[in-house]
PDB file of C-alpha atoms in Angstrom:
ATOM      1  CA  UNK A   1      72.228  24.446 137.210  1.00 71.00           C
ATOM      2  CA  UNK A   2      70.285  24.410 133.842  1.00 84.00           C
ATOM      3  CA  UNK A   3      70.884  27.138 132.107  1.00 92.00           C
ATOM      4  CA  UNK A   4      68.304  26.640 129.556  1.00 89.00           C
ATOM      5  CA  UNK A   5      65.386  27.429 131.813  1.00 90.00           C
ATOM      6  CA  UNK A   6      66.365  30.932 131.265  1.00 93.00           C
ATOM      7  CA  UNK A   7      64.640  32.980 129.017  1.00 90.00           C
ATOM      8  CA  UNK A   8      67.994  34.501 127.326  1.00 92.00           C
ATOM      9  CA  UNK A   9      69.353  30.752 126.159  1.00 95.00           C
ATOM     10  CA  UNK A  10      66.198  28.596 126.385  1.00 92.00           C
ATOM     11  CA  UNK A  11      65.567  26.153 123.158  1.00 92.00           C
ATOM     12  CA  UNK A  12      69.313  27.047 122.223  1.00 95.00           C
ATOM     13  CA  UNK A  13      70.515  24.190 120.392  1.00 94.00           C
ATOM     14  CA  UNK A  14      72.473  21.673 122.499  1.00 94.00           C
ATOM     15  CA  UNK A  15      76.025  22.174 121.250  1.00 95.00           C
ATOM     16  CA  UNK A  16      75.237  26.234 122.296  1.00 96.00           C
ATOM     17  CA  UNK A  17      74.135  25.076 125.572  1.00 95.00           C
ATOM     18  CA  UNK A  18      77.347  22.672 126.358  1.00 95.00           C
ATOM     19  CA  UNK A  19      79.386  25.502 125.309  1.00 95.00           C
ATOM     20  CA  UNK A  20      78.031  28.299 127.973  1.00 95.00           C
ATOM     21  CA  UNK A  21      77.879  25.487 130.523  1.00 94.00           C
ATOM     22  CA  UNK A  22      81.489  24.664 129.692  1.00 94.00           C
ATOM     23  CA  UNK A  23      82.240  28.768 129.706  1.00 94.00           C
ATOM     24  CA  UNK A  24      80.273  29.968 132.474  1.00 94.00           C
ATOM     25  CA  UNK A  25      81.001  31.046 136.240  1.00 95.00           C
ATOM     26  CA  UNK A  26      78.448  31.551 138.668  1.00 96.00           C
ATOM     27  CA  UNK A  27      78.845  33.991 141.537  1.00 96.00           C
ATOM     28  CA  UNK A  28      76.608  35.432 144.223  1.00 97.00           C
ATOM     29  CA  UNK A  29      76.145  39.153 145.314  1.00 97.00           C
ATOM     30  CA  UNK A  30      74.863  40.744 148.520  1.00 96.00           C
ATOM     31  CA  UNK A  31      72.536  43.349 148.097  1.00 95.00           C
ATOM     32  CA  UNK A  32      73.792  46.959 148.221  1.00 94.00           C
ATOM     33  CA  UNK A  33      77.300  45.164 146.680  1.00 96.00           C
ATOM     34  CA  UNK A  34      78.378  46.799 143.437  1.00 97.00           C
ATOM     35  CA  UNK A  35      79.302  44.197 140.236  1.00 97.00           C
ATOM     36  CA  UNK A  36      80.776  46.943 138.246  1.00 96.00           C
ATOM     37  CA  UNK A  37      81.213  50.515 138.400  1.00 95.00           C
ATOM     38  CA  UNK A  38      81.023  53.179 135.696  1.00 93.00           C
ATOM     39  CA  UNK A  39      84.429  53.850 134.010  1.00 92.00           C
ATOM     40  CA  UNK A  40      85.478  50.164 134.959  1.00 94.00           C
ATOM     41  CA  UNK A  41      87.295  48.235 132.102  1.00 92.00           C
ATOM     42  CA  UNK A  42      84.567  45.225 132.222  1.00 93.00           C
ATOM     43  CA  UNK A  43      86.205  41.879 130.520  1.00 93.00           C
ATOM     44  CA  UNK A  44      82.619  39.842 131.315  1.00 95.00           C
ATOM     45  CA  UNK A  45      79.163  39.584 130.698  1.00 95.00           C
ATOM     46  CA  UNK A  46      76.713  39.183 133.437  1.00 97.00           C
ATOM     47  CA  UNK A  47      73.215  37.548 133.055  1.00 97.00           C
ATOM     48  CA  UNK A  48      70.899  37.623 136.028  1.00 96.00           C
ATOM     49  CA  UNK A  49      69.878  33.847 137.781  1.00 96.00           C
ATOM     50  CA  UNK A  50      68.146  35.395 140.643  1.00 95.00           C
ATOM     51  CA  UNK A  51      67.225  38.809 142.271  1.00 95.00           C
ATOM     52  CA  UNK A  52      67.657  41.777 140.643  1.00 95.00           C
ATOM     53  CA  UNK A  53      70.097  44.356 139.910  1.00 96.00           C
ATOM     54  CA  UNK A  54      69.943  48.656 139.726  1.00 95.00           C
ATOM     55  CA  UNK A  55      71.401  50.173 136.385  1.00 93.00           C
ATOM     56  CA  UNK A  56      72.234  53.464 137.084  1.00 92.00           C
ATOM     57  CA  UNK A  57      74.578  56.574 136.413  1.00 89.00           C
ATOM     58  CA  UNK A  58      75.585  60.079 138.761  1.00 84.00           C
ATOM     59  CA  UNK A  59      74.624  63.151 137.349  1.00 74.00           C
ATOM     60  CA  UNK A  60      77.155  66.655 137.685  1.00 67.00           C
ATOM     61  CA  UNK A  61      75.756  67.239 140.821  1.00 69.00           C
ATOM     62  CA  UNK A  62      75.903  63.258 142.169  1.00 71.00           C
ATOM     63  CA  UNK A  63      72.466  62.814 142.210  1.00 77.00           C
ATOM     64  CA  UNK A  64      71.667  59.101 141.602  1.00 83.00           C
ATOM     65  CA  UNK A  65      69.622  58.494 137.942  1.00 84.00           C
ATOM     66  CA  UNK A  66      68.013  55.105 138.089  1.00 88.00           C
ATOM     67  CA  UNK A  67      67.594  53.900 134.143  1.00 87.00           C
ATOM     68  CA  UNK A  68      66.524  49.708 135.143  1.00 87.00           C
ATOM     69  CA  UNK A  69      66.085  47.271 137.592  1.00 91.00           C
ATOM     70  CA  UNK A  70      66.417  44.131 135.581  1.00 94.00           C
ATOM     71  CA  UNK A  71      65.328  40.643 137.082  1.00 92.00           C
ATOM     72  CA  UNK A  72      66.056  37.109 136.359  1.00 92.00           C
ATOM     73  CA  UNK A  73      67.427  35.810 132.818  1.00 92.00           C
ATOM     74  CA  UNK A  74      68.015  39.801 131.896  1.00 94.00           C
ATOM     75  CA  UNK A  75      71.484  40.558 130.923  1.00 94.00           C
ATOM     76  CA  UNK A  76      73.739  43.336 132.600  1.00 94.00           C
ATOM     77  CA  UNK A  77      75.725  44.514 130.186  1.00 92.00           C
ATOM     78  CA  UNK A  78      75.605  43.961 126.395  1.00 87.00           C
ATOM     79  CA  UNK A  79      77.472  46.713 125.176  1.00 80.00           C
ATOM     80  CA  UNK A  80      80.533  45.135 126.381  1.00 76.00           C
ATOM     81  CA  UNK A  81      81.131  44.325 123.108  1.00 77.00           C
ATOM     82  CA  UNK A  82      82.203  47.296 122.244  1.00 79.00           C
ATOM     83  CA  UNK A  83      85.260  47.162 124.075  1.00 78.00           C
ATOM     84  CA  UNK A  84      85.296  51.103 125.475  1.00 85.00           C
ATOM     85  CA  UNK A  85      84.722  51.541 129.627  1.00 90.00           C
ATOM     86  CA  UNK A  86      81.420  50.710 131.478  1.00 91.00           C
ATOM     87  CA  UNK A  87      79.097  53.768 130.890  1.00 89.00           C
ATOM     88  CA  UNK A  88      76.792  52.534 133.624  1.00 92.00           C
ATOM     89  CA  UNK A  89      77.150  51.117 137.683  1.00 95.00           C
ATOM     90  CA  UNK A  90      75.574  47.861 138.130  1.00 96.00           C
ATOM     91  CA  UNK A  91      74.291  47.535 141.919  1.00 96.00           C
ATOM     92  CA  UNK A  92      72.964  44.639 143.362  1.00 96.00           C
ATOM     93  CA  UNK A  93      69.175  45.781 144.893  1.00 94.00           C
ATOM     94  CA  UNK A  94      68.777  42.710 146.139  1.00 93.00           C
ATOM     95  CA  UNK A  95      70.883  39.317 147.135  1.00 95.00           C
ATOM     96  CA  UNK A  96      71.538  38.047 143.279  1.00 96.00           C
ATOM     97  CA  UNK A  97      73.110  35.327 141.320  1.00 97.00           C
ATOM     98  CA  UNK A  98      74.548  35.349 138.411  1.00 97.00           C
ATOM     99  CA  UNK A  99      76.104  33.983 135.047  1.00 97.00           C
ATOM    100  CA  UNK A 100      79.541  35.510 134.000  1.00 96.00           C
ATOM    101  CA  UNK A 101      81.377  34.612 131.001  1.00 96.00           C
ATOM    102  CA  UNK A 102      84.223  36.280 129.747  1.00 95.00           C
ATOM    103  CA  UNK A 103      83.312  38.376 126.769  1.00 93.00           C
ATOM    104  CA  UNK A 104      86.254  36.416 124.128  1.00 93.00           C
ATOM    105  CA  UNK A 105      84.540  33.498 125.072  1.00 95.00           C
ATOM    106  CA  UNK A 106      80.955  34.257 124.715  1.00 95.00           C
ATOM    107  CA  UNK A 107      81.575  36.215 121.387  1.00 93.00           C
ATOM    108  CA  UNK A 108      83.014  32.660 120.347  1.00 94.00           C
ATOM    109  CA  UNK A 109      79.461  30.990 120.909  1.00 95.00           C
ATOM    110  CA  UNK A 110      77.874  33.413 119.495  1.00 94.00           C
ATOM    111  CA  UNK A 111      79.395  33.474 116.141  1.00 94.00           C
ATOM    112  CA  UNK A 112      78.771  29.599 115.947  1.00 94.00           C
ATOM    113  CA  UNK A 113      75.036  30.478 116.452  1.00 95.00           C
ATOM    114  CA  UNK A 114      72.981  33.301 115.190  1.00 95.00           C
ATOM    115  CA  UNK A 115      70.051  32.629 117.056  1.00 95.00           C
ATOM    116  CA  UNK A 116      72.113  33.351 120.586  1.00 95.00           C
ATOM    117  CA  UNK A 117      73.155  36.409 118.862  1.00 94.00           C
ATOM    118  CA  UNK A 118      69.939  37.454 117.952  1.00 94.00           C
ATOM    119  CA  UNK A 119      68.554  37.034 121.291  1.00 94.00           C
ATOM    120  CA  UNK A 120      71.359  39.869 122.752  1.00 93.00           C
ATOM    121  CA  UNK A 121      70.496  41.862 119.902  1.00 92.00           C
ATOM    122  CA  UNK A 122      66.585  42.178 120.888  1.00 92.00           C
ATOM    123  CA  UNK A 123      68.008  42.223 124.826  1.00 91.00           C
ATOM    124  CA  UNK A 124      69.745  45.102 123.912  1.00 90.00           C
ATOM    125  CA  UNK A 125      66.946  46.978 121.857  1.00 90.00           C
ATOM    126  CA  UNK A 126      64.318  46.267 124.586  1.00 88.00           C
ATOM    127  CA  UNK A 127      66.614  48.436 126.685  1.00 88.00           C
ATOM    128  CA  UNK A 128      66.587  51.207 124.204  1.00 86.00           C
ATOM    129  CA  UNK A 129      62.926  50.902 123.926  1.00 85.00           C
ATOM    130  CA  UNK A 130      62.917  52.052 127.647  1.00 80.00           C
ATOM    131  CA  UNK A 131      65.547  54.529 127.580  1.00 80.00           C
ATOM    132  CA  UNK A 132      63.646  56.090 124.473  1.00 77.00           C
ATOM    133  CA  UNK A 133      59.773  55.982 127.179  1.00 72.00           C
ATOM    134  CA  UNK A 134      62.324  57.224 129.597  1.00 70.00           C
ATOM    135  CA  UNK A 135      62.973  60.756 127.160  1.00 69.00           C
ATOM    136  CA  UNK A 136      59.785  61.000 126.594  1.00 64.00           C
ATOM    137  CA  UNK A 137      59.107  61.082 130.327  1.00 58.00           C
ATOM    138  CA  UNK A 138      61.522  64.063 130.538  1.00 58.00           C
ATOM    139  CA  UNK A 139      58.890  66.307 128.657  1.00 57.00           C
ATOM    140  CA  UNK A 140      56.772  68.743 131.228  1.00 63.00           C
ATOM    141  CA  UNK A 141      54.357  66.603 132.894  1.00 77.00           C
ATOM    142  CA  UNK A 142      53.177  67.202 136.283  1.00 87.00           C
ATOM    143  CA  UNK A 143      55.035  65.340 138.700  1.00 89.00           C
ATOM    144  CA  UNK A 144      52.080  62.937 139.771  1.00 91.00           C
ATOM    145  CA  UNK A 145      51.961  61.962 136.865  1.00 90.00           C
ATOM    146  CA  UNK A 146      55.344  60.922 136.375  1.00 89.00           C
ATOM    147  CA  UNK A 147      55.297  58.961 139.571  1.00 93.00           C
ATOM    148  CA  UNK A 148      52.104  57.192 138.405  1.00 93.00           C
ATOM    149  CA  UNK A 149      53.251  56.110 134.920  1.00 90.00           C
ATOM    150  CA  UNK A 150      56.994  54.880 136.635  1.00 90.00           C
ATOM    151  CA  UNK A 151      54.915  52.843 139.245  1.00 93.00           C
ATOM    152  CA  UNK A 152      52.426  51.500 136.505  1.00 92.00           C
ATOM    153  CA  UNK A 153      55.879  50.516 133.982  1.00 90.00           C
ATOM    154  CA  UNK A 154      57.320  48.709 137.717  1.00 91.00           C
ATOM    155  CA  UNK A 155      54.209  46.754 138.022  1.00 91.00           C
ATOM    156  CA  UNK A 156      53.896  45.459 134.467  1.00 89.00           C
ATOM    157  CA  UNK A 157      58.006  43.910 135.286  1.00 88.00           C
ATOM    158  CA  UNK A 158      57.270  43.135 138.477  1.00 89.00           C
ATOM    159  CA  UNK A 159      53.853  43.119 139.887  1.00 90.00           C
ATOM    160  CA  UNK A 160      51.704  40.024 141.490  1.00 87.00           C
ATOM    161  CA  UNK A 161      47.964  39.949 140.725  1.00 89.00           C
ATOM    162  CA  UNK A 162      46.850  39.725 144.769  1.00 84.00           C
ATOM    163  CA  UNK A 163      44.230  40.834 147.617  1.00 80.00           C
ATOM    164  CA  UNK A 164      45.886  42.659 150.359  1.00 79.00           C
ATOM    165  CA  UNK A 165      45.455  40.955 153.617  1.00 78.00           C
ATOM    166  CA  UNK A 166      47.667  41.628 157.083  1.00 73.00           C
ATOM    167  CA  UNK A 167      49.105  43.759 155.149  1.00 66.00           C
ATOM    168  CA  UNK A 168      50.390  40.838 152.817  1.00 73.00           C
ATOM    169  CA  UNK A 169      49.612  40.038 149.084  1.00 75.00           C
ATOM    170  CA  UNK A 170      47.292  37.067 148.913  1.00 77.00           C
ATOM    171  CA  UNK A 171      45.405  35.026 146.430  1.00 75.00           C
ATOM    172  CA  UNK A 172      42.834  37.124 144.635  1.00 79.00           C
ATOM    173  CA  UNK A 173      39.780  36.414 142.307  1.00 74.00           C
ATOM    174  CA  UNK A 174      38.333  39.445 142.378  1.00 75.00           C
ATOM    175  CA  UNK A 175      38.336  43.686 142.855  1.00 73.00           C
ATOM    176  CA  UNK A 176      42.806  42.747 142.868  1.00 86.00           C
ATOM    177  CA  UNK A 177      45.641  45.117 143.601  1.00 91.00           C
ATOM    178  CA  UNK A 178      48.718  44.336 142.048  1.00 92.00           C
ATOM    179  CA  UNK A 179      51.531  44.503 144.203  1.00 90.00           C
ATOM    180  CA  UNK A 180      55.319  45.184 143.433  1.00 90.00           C
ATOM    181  CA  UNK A 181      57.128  41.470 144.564  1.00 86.00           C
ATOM    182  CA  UNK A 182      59.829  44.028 146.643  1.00 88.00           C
ATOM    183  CA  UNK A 183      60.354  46.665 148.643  1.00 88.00           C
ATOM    184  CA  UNK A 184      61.152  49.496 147.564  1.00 90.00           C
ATOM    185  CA  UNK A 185      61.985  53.046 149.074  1.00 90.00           C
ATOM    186  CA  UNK A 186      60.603  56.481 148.451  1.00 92.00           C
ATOM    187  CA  UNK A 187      64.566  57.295 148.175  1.00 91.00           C
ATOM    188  CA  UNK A 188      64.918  54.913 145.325  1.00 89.00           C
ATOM    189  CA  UNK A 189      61.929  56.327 143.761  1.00 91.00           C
ATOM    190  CA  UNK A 190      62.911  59.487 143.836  1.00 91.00           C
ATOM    191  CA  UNK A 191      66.383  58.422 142.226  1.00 88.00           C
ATOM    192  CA  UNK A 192      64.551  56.635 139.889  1.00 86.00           C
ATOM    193  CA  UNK A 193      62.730  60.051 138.847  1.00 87.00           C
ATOM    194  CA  UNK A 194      65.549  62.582 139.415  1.00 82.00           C
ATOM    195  CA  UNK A 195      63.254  64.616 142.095  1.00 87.00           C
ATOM    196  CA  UNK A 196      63.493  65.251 145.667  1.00 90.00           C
ATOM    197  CA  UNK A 197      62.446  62.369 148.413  1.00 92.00           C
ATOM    198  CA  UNK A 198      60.098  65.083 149.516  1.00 94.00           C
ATOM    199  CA  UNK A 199      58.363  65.490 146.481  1.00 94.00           C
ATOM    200  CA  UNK A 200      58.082  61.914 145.987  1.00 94.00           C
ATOM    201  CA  UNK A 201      56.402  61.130 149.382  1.00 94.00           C
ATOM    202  CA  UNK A 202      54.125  64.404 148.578  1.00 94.00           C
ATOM    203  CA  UNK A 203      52.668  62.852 144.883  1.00 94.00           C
ATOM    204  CA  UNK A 204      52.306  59.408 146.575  1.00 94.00           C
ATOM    205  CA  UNK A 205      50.194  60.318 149.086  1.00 94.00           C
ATOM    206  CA  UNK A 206      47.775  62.008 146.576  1.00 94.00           C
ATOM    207  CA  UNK A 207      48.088  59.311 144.552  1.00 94.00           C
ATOM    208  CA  UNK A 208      46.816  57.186 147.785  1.00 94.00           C
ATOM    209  CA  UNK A 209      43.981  59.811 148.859  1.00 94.00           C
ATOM    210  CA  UNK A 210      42.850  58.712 145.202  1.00 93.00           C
ATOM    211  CA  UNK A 211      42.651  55.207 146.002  1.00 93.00           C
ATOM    212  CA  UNK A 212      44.949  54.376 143.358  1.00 94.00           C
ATOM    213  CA  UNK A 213      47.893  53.309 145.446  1.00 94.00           C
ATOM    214  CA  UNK A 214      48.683  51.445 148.657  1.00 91.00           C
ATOM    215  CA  UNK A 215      52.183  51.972 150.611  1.00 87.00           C
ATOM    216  CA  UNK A 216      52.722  49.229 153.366  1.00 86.00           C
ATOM    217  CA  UNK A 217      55.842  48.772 154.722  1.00 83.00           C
ATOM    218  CA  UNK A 218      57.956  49.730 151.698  1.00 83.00           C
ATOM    219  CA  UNK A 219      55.487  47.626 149.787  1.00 86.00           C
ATOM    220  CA  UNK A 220      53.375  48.980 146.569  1.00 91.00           C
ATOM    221  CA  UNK A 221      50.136  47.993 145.797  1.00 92.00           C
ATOM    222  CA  UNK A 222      48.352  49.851 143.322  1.00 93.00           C
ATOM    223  CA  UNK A 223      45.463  49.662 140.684  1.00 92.00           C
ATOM    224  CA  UNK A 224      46.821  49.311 137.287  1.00 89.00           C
ATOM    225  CA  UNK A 225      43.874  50.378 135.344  1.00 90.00           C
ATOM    226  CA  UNK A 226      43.140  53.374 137.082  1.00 91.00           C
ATOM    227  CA  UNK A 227      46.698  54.535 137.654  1.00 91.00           C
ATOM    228  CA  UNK A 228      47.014  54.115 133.580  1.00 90.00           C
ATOM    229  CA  UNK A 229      44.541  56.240 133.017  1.00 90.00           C
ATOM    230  CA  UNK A 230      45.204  59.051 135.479  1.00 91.00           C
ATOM    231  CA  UNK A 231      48.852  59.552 134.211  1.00 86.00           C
ATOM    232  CA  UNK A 232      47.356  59.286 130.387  1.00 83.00           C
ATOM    233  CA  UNK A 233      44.553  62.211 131.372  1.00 78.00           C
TER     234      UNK A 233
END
């Protein structure tokens, strides 16, 4: 594969690119398959081909906390390279591929080129960026609210500009939805939120008696404009 279509290593200079070609292993997960747990000792880095992977941790009471789903050319786990135990579980949300390197080796390439190491650097701020939009989420807001800004953040990663037609997102010109490219459960949601699956399915169907949601068959279609400014109100 060309690795420099990704975003992570693209317009790398060529003896950077020869050198994670030469380094790299490629393996393929099922979804619902873990790639590393928390507490593991992880020796690699992973970088997502395909699909996508769930970031998240157990709180005292073993209630799942999703903090990411990251998507192709995102990487897993930067702060490998501090050597301690994996802080986080990595599971596979749906059927992925991806990059692993062991971490000696890829802190080899990057010391023979800043620019790679830039590039984890900002990887790794972008996810403090959302972990700091994530605290500020934890301040008392109603809960409709929170479930309308998390679905607004989902479609800016992952949303298709589309019509909805047989229940199916379609070509669109005009008066679009924007609709989440997977399925995703009202269980996951509510994971993602730290709330109840009741209290999820509750706020979403007030957010669809507004008209500014659609839930088809696990699918999410929603207006981004409006939903912005409800959750902003």
């Amino acid at each position: 594969m060309k690795i420099e279509k990704l975003l992570i290593f693209k317009e790398l200079n060529l003896e950077t690119i020869e050198l994670l070609e030469k380094n790299l292993k490629i393996k393929k997960y099922k979804k619902g398959e873990f790639i590393f747990f928390e507490k593991d000792q992880v020796e690699k880095i992973y970088i997502i081909v395909s699909g996508k992977v769930s970031i998240h941790k157990y709180t005292q009471k073993a209630h799942k906390k999703i903090m990411y789903i990251l998507g192709n050319g995102e990487i897993i786990n930067e702060v490998i390279f501090d050597d301690l135990p994996a802080s986080i579980n990595a599971e596979v949300f749906e059927d992925t591929m991806v990059l692993e390197y062991l971490s000696k080796d890829f802190k080899k390439i990057m010391e023979k080129d800043f620019e790679l190491t830039y590039r984890i650097i900002q990887s790794s701020g972008r996810k403090v960026r959302r972990l700091y939009r994530q605290l500020k989420n934890t301040v008392p807001i109603s809960l409709d609210k929170k479930v309308a800004s998390k679905l607004w953040k989902l479609s800016k990663d992952y949303g298709v500009v589309c019509e909805i037609k047989n229940n199916n997102c379609v070509f669109c010109k005009n008066n679009c939805w924007i609709g989440l490219e997977f399925k995703i459960s009202i269980t996951y949601l509510a994971d993602m939120l730290g709330s109840t699956r009741e209290s999820i399915s509750r706020e979403l169907k007030k957010l669809e008696g507004y008209g500014y949601i659609k839930w088809i068959d696990k699918r999410i279609f929603l207006k981004r404009k409006e939903l912005r400014q409800f959750y902003r109100k």
